[in-house]
Structure formats: C-alpha cells, structure tokens
C-alpha cells in the first residue's frame, strides 16, 4: 500500500462531464504535485502546491483546475476534457517543495475520456 | 538544457540473470540530483535512490547497485539475480537545486521471465 492515496482508481467520463480526482497523504508533507502520464511515456509535471498555495502551473489548460483544501488533500477538477486527456494522473508529495527530495507517489487514477 | 536518455526501451532477462539499466544525462549545472524510480504495473512510482553530483560513490542496496560516473555523465542501475517481481518500468530522472521540474528519461521496461 502506498502512503499517498488516490481516488478513484479508474474514471471514464464524457467530454461534457465534470468530475474530480482526489489525493490524500498523512505524512505531514507540505508539497503536493499532480503529474500526467500518457502510455509508454514518462510523467509530466502539471501543478505543484506548497503550503496549500499553487506554486507551479506548467501551462496546463484551464479545463484542469487544481485545489488544495488543506495540507493533506489535493484535488484536480476536470471539466470539458478532450480525448487526448486520457492518461494516468499521478499525485505525489514531498516534505517541502524541493524537487531535490524524493517524492512519494500514489497509484494514480486511470482516466478515459469518451 | 537538461536531458535524460534511457536508450534501452525494453529489456527481457531470465530470472536470476543480472541486468544493467543505462542512464545518460545532460546538464550545464555543477550541482544536480539524479534519481531512479520503479513503476510496477499497479502504477505508482517507487523511489529507489537519489544521488547528488558531489557524491560519486557507488551504492549497493541488497540486489540493487548504482554506478555514478560524472566523466561519462552516466548513472547506471544494476539488478543482481533478477526476480519476477523486478518486472516494471524504471525511470531515471534529473533535477537541479531550485529547479521547477524533474526531468525524466523515457523509461526502460524490464521483463523478468520465470
């Protein structure tokens, strides 16, 4: 079992749906990350939150909207996604926002857009 | 510019064989950090090792060993006496102090055949 929990594990949605991905960690980490991973590709950084504030947005389209309600939770709200958004979405955390430190990853949410 | 190259896309070995996964990196910074992560079929990335640019000591952890050579900009990973549970995609990654991103290689898919 990983220390970073992501729900749901699988999600199928239409292009007009609104859904949310959730991520939770109880390690006291103050930095949390969203990555997108297409099949047979490495993960790509999307967002970084540090102390519940958005620190990095890697030019992600506005149909992806992150939210960090508290230090343990990270959400990714999805709206009007495109088929090319189908991917594995990984959440990660680290003690501080310092990419020199190892990150702890969740199992990911496999998202399919119809 | 930073870049990580994992030239081996896929490797298959028979159980108990030794296998080396190659990683070559490019960076202009003198201070940088290298990582290896394992991604089993379940999806989560599992941190294996971090090495900073000032520490060229090789490291051994059980069946795993890493060979860091700045002269050839390589950070290779060897699994001794491979097991079926070692089957996964292995990513090498690079970052610098204060960087906003973690640069992943394209990964090497290792299959250990019983």
PDB file of C-alpha atoms in Angstrom:
ATOM      1  CA  UNK A   1       0.000   0.000   0.000  1.00  0.00           C
ATOM      2  CA  UNK A   2       1.236   3.475  -0.842  1.00  0.00           C
ATOM      3  CA  UNK A   3       1.218   6.369   1.643  1.00  0.00           C
ATOM      4  CA  UNK A   4      -0.410   8.612  -0.942  1.00  0.00           C
ATOM      5  CA  UNK A   5      -3.982   7.589  -1.667  1.00  0.00           C
ATOM      6  CA  UNK A   6      -5.714   8.496  -4.903  1.00  0.00           C
ATOM      7  CA  UNK A   7      -9.368   8.055  -5.754  1.00  0.00           C
ATOM      8  CA  UNK A   8     -10.912   6.879  -7.935  1.00  0.00           C
ATOM      9  CA  UNK A   9      -8.521   4.340  -9.405  1.00  0.00           C
ATOM     10  CA  UNK A  10     -10.356   4.365 -12.725  1.00  0.00           C
ATOM     11  CA  UNK A  11     -12.616   7.008 -14.247  1.00  0.00           C
ATOM     12  CA  UNK A  12     -14.473   7.072 -17.537  1.00  0.00           C
ATOM     13  CA  UNK A  13     -16.170  10.319 -18.451  1.00  0.00           C
ATOM     14  CA  UNK A  14     -17.671  12.095 -21.401  1.00  0.00           C
ATOM     15  CA  UNK A  15     -16.341  15.336 -22.744  1.00  0.00           C
ATOM     16  CA  UNK A  16     -19.160  17.343 -21.171  1.00  0.00           C
ATOM     17  CA  UNK A  17     -18.897  15.814 -17.700  1.00  0.00           C
ATOM     18  CA  UNK A  18     -17.447  17.408 -14.592  1.00  0.00           C
ATOM     19  CA  UNK A  19     -15.513  15.151 -12.268  1.00  0.00           C
ATOM     20  CA  UNK A  20     -12.794  15.420  -9.647  1.00  0.00           C
ATOM     21  CA  UNK A  21      -9.721  13.407  -8.795  1.00  0.00           C
ATOM     22  CA  UNK A  22      -8.713  13.226  -5.170  1.00  0.00           C
ATOM     23  CA  UNK A  23      -5.378  12.728  -3.468  1.00  0.00           C
ATOM     24  CA  UNK A  24      -4.656  12.369   0.242  1.00  0.00           C
ATOM     25  CA  UNK A  25      -1.494  11.983   2.306  1.00  0.00           C
ATOM     26  CA  UNK A  26      -0.950  11.925   6.062  1.00  0.00           C
ATOM     27  CA  UNK A  27       2.815  12.122   6.160  1.00  0.00           C
ATOM     28  CA  UNK A  28       2.843  15.811   7.084  1.00  0.00           C
ATOM     29  CA  UNK A  29       4.215  16.733   3.697  1.00  0.00           C
ATOM     30  CA  UNK A  30       3.704  20.360   2.694  1.00  0.00           C
ATOM     31  CA  UNK A  31       4.283  19.999  -1.042  1.00  0.00           C
ATOM     32  CA  UNK A  32       1.932  18.111  -3.332  1.00  0.00           C
ATOM     33  CA  UNK A  33       2.123  17.517  -7.052  1.00  0.00           C
ATOM     34  CA  UNK A  34      -0.033  16.465  -9.987  1.00  0.00           C
ATOM     35  CA  UNK A  35       1.537  14.622 -12.912  1.00  0.00           C
ATOM     36  CA  UNK A  36       0.036  13.377 -16.175  1.00  0.00           C
ATOM     37  CA  UNK A  37       1.428  10.217 -17.747  1.00  0.00           C
ATOM     38  CA  UNK A  38       0.489   9.012 -21.198  1.00  0.00           C
ATOM     39  CA  UNK A  39       1.027   5.369 -22.119  1.00  0.00           C
ATOM     40  CA  UNK A  40       4.674   4.423 -22.564  1.00  0.00           C
ATOM     41  CA  UNK A  41       5.791   7.954 -21.687  1.00  0.00           C
ATOM     42  CA  UNK A  42       7.371   9.445 -18.561  1.00  0.00           C
ATOM     43  CA  UNK A  43       5.307  11.507 -16.129  1.00  0.00           C
ATOM     44  CA  UNK A  44       4.878  15.192 -16.939  1.00  0.00           C
ATOM     45  CA  UNK A  45       4.550  17.731 -14.143  1.00  0.00           C
ATOM     46  CA  UNK A  46       1.254  19.672 -14.167  1.00  0.00           C
ATOM     47  CA  UNK A  47       0.934  21.519 -10.861  1.00  0.00           C
ATOM     48  CA  UNK A  48       2.805  21.999  -7.613  1.00  0.00           C
ATOM     49  CA  UNK A  49       1.274  23.156  -4.333  1.00  0.00           C
ATOM     50  CA  UNK A  50       3.441  24.389  -1.499  1.00  0.00           C
ATOM     51  CA  UNK A  51       1.849  25.082   1.873  1.00  0.00           C
ATOM     52  CA  UNK A  52      -1.586  24.876   0.247  1.00  0.00           C
ATOM     53  CA  UNK A  53      -0.751  27.528  -2.317  1.00  0.00           C
ATOM     54  CA  UNK A  54      -0.316  26.965  -6.028  1.00  0.00           C
ATOM     55  CA  UNK A  55       3.368  27.313  -6.729  1.00  0.00           C
ATOM     56  CA  UNK A  56       3.818  25.958 -10.236  1.00  0.00           C
ATOM     57  CA  UNK A  57       1.423  25.619 -13.157  1.00  0.00           C
ATOM     58  CA  UNK A  58       3.165  24.091 -16.135  1.00  0.00           C
ATOM     59  CA  UNK A  59       0.935  25.844 -18.661  1.00  0.00           C
ATOM     60  CA  UNK A  60      -1.871  23.389 -18.098  1.00  0.00           C
ATOM     61  CA  UNK A  61      -5.177  24.083 -19.940  1.00  0.00           C
ATOM     62  CA  UNK A  62      -7.881  25.632 -17.793  1.00  0.00           C
ATOM     63  CA  UNK A  63     -10.099  22.568 -18.160  1.00  0.00           C
ATOM     64  CA  UNK A  64      -7.879  21.182 -15.384  1.00  0.00           C
ATOM     65  CA  UNK A  65      -8.403  23.056 -12.119  1.00  0.00           C
ATOM     66  CA  UNK A  66      -6.394  22.098  -9.055  1.00  0.00           C
ATOM     67  CA  UNK A  67      -7.416  22.734  -5.479  1.00  0.00           C
ATOM     68  CA  UNK A  68      -5.678  22.188  -2.167  1.00  0.00           C
ATOM     69  CA  UNK A  69      -8.285  22.460   0.633  1.00  0.00           C
ATOM     70  CA  UNK A  70      -5.773  21.611   3.352  1.00  0.00           C
ATOM     71  CA  UNK A  71      -2.290  20.260   3.821  1.00  0.00           C
ATOM     72  CA  UNK A  72      -3.411  16.649   3.430  1.00  0.00           C
ATOM     73  CA  UNK A  73      -5.703  16.910   0.430  1.00  0.00           C
ATOM     74  CA  UNK A  74      -5.224  17.741  -3.213  1.00  0.00           C
ATOM     75  CA  UNK A  75      -7.986  17.734  -5.799  1.00  0.00           C
ATOM     76  CA  UNK A  76      -7.975  18.014  -9.553  1.00  0.00           C
ATOM     77  CA  UNK A  77     -11.265  19.217 -11.002  1.00  0.00           C
ATOM     78  CA  UNK A  78     -11.964  18.189 -14.563  1.00  0.00           C
ATOM     79  CA  UNK A  79     -14.352  19.867 -16.986  1.00  0.00           C
ATOM     80  CA  UNK A  80     -14.865  19.646 -20.739  1.00  0.00           C
ATOM     81  CA  UNK A  81     -11.898  17.338 -21.241  1.00  0.00           C
ATOM     82  CA  UNK A  82     -10.741  16.134 -24.621  1.00  0.00           C
ATOM     83  CA  UNK A  83      -9.963  12.558 -25.709  1.00  0.00           C
ATOM     84  CA  UNK A  84      -6.245  13.372 -25.658  1.00  0.00           C
ATOM     85  CA  UNK A  85      -6.548  13.998 -21.914  1.00  0.00           C
ATOM     86  CA  UNK A  86      -6.933  10.261 -21.393  1.00  0.00           C
ATOM     87  CA  UNK A  87      -3.953   9.262 -19.263  1.00  0.00           C
ATOM     88  CA  UNK A  88      -2.768   8.131 -15.864  1.00  0.00           C
ATOM     89  CA  UNK A  89      -2.882  11.012 -13.384  1.00  0.00           C
ATOM     90  CA  UNK A  90      -0.405  10.693 -10.567  1.00  0.00           C
ATOM     91  CA  UNK A  91      -0.342  12.577  -7.311  1.00  0.00           C
ATOM     92  CA  UNK A  92       2.855  12.907  -5.295  1.00  0.00           C
ATOM     93  CA  UNK A  93       4.026  14.596  -2.129  1.00  0.00           C
ATOM     94  CA  UNK A  94       7.303  15.586  -0.503  1.00  0.00           C
ATOM     95  CA  UNK A  95       8.190  17.193   2.827  1.00  0.00           C
ATOM     96  CA  UNK A  96       8.819  20.576   1.210  1.00  0.00           C
ATOM     97  CA  UNK A  97       8.695  21.935  -2.306  1.00  0.00           C
ATOM     98  CA  UNK A  98      12.145  20.847  -3.226  1.00  0.00           C
ATOM     99  CA  UNK A  99      12.497  18.681  -6.255  1.00  0.00           C
ATOM    100  CA  UNK A 100      15.842  17.514  -4.892  1.00  0.00           C
ATOM    101  CA  UNK A 101      13.909  15.423  -2.424  1.00  0.00           C
ATOM    102  CA  UNK A 102      12.332  12.088  -3.305  1.00  0.00           C
ATOM    103  CA  UNK A 103       8.637  12.246  -3.957  1.00  0.00           C
ATOM    104  CA  UNK A 104       6.074   9.771  -2.692  1.00  0.00           C
ATOM    105  CA  UNK A 105       3.616   8.791  -5.397  1.00  0.00           C
ATOM    106  CA  UNK A 106       0.112   7.390  -5.321  1.00  0.00           C
ATOM    107  CA  UNK A 107      -1.155   4.585  -7.553  1.00  0.00           C
ATOM    108  CA  UNK A 108      -2.738   7.072  -9.907  1.00  0.00           C
ATOM    109  CA  UNK A 109      -6.141   7.487 -11.500  1.00  0.00           C
ATOM    110  CA  UNK A 110      -6.552   5.997 -14.971  1.00  0.00           C
ATOM    111  CA  UNK A 111      -8.754   8.449 -16.820  1.00  0.00           C
ATOM    112  CA  UNK A 112     -10.525   7.687 -20.079  1.00  0.00           C
ATOM    113  CA  UNK A 113     -12.379  10.383 -21.996  1.00  0.00           C
ATOM    114  CA  UNK A 114     -15.049   9.177 -24.381  1.00  0.00           C
TER     115      UNK A 114
ATOM    116  CA  UNK B   1      19.320  22.371 -21.019  1.00  0.00           C
ATOM    117  CA  UNK B   2      18.666  19.237 -19.063  1.00  0.00           C
ATOM    118  CA  UNK B   3      18.083  15.874 -20.650  1.00  0.00           C
ATOM    119  CA  UNK B   4      17.981  12.260 -19.560  1.00  0.00           C
ATOM    120  CA  UNK B   5      18.438   9.441 -22.050  1.00  0.00           C
ATOM    121  CA  UNK B   6      17.485   5.852 -21.402  1.00  0.00           C
ATOM    122  CA  UNK B   7      18.415   4.207 -24.668  1.00  0.00           C
ATOM    123  CA  UNK B   8      17.065   0.783 -23.704  1.00  0.00           C
ATOM    124  CA  UNK B   9      13.326   0.828 -24.350  1.00  0.00           C
ATOM    125  CA  UNK B  10      12.686  -2.774 -23.335  1.00  0.00           C
ATOM    126  CA  UNK B  11      14.826  -5.497 -21.797  1.00  0.00           C
ATOM    127  CA  UNK B  12      13.929  -9.114 -21.131  1.00  0.00           C
ATOM    128  CA  UNK B  13      16.005 -11.382 -18.935  1.00  0.00           C
ATOM    129  CA  UNK B  14      15.543 -14.800 -17.458  1.00  0.00           C
ATOM    130  CA  UNK B  15      15.114 -14.980 -13.714  1.00  0.00           C
ATOM    131  CA  UNK B  16      18.382 -14.959 -11.747  1.00  0.00           C
ATOM    132  CA  UNK B  17      20.270 -13.177 -14.506  1.00  0.00           C
ATOM    133  CA  UNK B  18      21.939  -9.851 -13.779  1.00  0.00           C
ATOM    134  CA  UNK B  19      20.735  -6.822 -15.734  1.00  0.00           C
ATOM    135  CA  UNK B  20      22.015  -3.260 -16.094  1.00  0.00           C
ATOM    136  CA  UNK B  21      19.780  -0.344 -16.992  1.00  0.00           C
ATOM    137  CA  UNK B  22      21.579   2.586 -18.578  1.00  0.00           C
ATOM    138  CA  UNK B  23      21.013   6.267 -17.890  1.00  0.00           C
ATOM    139  CA  UNK B  24      22.905   9.119 -19.530  1.00  0.00           C
ATOM    140  CA  UNK B  25      22.200  12.713 -18.585  1.00  0.00           C
ATOM    141  CA  UNK B  26      22.995  16.196 -19.815  1.00  0.00           C
ATOM    142  CA  UNK B  27      23.150  19.329 -17.696  1.00  0.00           C
ATOM    143  CA  UNK B  28      25.192  22.514 -17.538  1.00  0.00           C
ATOM    144  CA  UNK B  29      24.793  22.838 -13.776  1.00  0.00           C
ATOM    145  CA  UNK B  30      27.513  21.699 -11.419  1.00  0.00           C
ATOM    146  CA  UNK B  31      25.005  20.871  -8.698  1.00  0.00           C
ATOM    147  CA  UNK B  32      22.340  18.406  -9.691  1.00  0.00           C
ATOM    148  CA  UNK B  33      20.488  15.365  -8.417  1.00  0.00           C
ATOM    149  CA  UNK B  34      19.785  12.051 -10.063  1.00  0.00           C
ATOM    150  CA  UNK B  35      17.048   9.598  -9.190  1.00  0.00           C
ATOM    151  CA  UNK B  36      15.847   6.156 -10.101  1.00  0.00           C
ATOM    152  CA  UNK B  37      12.166   5.292  -9.765  1.00  0.00           C
ATOM    153  CA  UNK B  38      10.420   1.968 -10.362  1.00  0.00           C
ATOM    154  CA  UNK B  39       6.902   1.854 -11.809  1.00  0.00           C
ATOM    155  CA  UNK B  40       5.257  -1.567 -11.468  1.00  0.00           C
ATOM    156  CA  UNK B  41       2.038  -2.363 -13.363  1.00  0.00           C
ATOM    157  CA  UNK B  42      -0.010  -1.014 -10.453  1.00  0.00           C
ATOM    158  CA  UNK B  43       1.045   2.493 -11.484  1.00  0.00           C
ATOM    159  CA  UNK B  44       2.749   4.171  -8.568  1.00  0.00           C
ATOM    160  CA  UNK B  45       6.324   5.344  -8.907  1.00  0.00           C
ATOM    161  CA  UNK B  46       8.513   3.917  -6.189  1.00  0.00           C
ATOM    162  CA  UNK B  47      11.593   5.888  -5.212  1.00  0.00           C
ATOM    163  CA  UNK B  48      14.763   3.777  -5.334  1.00  0.00           C
ATOM    164  CA  UNK B  49      17.719   6.125  -4.960  1.00  0.00           C
ATOM    165  CA  UNK B  50      18.873   9.738  -5.058  1.00  0.00           C
ATOM    166  CA  UNK B  51      22.433  10.786  -5.796  1.00  0.00           C
ATOM    167  CA  UNK B  52      23.824  14.330  -5.814  1.00  0.00           C
ATOM    168  CA  UNK B  53      26.515  15.484  -8.185  1.00  0.00           C
ATOM    169  CA  UNK B  54      29.178  15.702  -5.490  1.00  0.00           C
ATOM    170  CA  UNK B  55      28.862  12.124  -4.382  1.00  0.00           C
ATOM    171  CA  UNK B  56      30.295   9.705  -6.876  1.00  0.00           C
ATOM    172  CA  UNK B  57      30.399   6.772  -4.535  1.00  0.00           C
ATOM    173  CA  UNK B  58      28.692   3.729  -5.896  1.00  0.00           C
ATOM    174  CA  UNK B  59      25.924   2.336  -3.786  1.00  0.00           C
ATOM    175  CA  UNK B  60      24.633  -1.132  -3.120  1.00  0.00           C
ATOM    176  CA  UNK B  61      21.304  -1.957  -1.555  1.00  0.00           C
ATOM    177  CA  UNK B  62      20.582  -5.646  -1.485  1.00  0.00           C
ATOM    178  CA  UNK B  63      20.345  -6.857  -5.082  1.00  0.00           C
ATOM    179  CA  UNK B  64      20.411  -3.280  -6.399  1.00  0.00           C
ATOM    180  CA  UNK B  65      23.542  -1.302  -7.173  1.00  0.00           C
ATOM    181  CA  UNK B  66      24.192   2.008  -8.847  1.00  0.00           C
ATOM    182  CA  UNK B  67      27.253   3.220 -10.736  1.00  0.00           C
ATOM    183  CA  UNK B  68      27.544   7.019 -10.979  1.00  0.00           C
ATOM    184  CA  UNK B  69      30.263   8.297 -13.309  1.00  0.00           C
ATOM    185  CA  UNK B  70      30.464  12.042 -13.911  1.00  0.00           C
ATOM    186  CA  UNK B  71      33.172  11.564 -16.534  1.00  0.00           C
ATOM    187  CA  UNK B  72      30.667   9.818 -18.796  1.00  0.00           C
ATOM    188  CA  UNK B  73      27.538  11.532 -17.403  1.00  0.00           C
ATOM    189  CA  UNK B  74      26.051   8.184 -16.568  1.00  0.00           C
ATOM    190  CA  UNK B  75      24.104   6.781 -13.650  1.00  0.00           C
ATOM    191  CA  UNK B  76      23.539   3.110 -14.368  1.00  0.00           C
ATOM    192  CA  UNK B  77      21.460   0.704 -12.328  1.00  0.00           C
ATOM    193  CA  UNK B  78      22.210  -2.993 -11.930  1.00  0.00           C
ATOM    194  CA  UNK B  79      19.899  -5.650 -10.569  1.00  0.00           C
ATOM    195  CA  UNK B  80      21.695  -8.798  -9.488  1.00  0.00           C
ATOM    196  CA  UNK B  81      19.938 -12.171  -9.580  1.00  0.00           C
ATOM    197  CA  UNK B  82      16.773 -10.690 -11.053  1.00  0.00           C
ATOM    198  CA  UNK B  83      13.355 -11.819  -9.862  1.00  0.00           C
ATOM    199  CA  UNK B  84       9.929 -11.759 -11.466  1.00  0.00           C
ATOM    200  CA  UNK B  85       8.901  -9.010  -9.024  1.00  0.00           C
ATOM    201  CA  UNK B  86      11.540  -6.772 -10.588  1.00  0.00           C
ATOM    202  CA  UNK B  87       9.414  -6.574 -13.755  1.00  0.00           C
ATOM    203  CA  UNK B  88       8.479  -2.923 -14.108  1.00  0.00           C
ATOM    204  CA  UNK B  89       9.297   0.277 -15.942  1.00  0.00           C
ATOM    205  CA  UNK B  90      12.336   2.002 -14.492  1.00  0.00           C
ATOM    206  CA  UNK B  91      12.790   5.760 -14.834  1.00  0.00           C
ATOM    207  CA  UNK B  92      15.961   7.756 -14.372  1.00  0.00           C
ATOM    208  CA  UNK B  93      15.389  11.444 -13.529  1.00  0.00           C
ATOM    209  CA  UNK B  94      17.394  14.647 -13.096  1.00  0.00           C
ATOM    210  CA  UNK B  95      16.862  17.948 -11.328  1.00  0.00           C
ATOM    211  CA  UNK B  96      18.882  20.913 -10.065  1.00  0.00           C
ATOM    212  CA  UNK B  97      18.783  22.981  -6.907  1.00  0.00           C
ATOM    213  CA  UNK B  98      15.855  25.356  -7.094  1.00  0.00           C
ATOM    214  CA  UNK B  99      14.551  23.791 -10.278  1.00  0.00           C
ATOM    215  CA  UNK B 100      10.861  23.772 -11.071  1.00  0.00           C
ATOM    216  CA  UNK B 101      10.828  20.441 -12.801  1.00  0.00           C
ATOM    217  CA  UNK B 102      12.058  16.894 -12.576  1.00  0.00           C
ATOM    218  CA  UNK B 103      13.320  15.674 -15.938  1.00  0.00           C
ATOM    219  CA  UNK B 104      12.502  12.034 -16.540  1.00  0.00           C
ATOM    220  CA  UNK B 105      14.029   9.735 -19.088  1.00  0.00           C
ATOM    221  CA  UNK B 106      11.666   7.787 -21.304  1.00  0.00           C
ATOM    222  CA  UNK B 107      11.951   4.718 -19.108  1.00  0.00           C
ATOM    223  CA  UNK B 108      13.132   1.138 -19.591  1.00  0.00           C
ATOM    224  CA  UNK B 109      10.588  -1.665 -19.406  1.00  0.00           C
ATOM    225  CA  UNK B 110      12.184  -4.671 -17.727  1.00  0.00           C
ATOM    226  CA  UNK B 111      10.574  -8.079 -18.032  1.00  0.00           C
ATOM    227  CA  UNK B 112      11.937 -10.894 -15.933  1.00  0.00           C
ATOM    228  CA  UNK B 113      10.899 -14.263 -17.312  1.00  0.00           C
ATOM    229  CA  UNK B 114      10.442 -17.110 -14.815  1.00  0.00           C
TER     230      UNK B 114
END
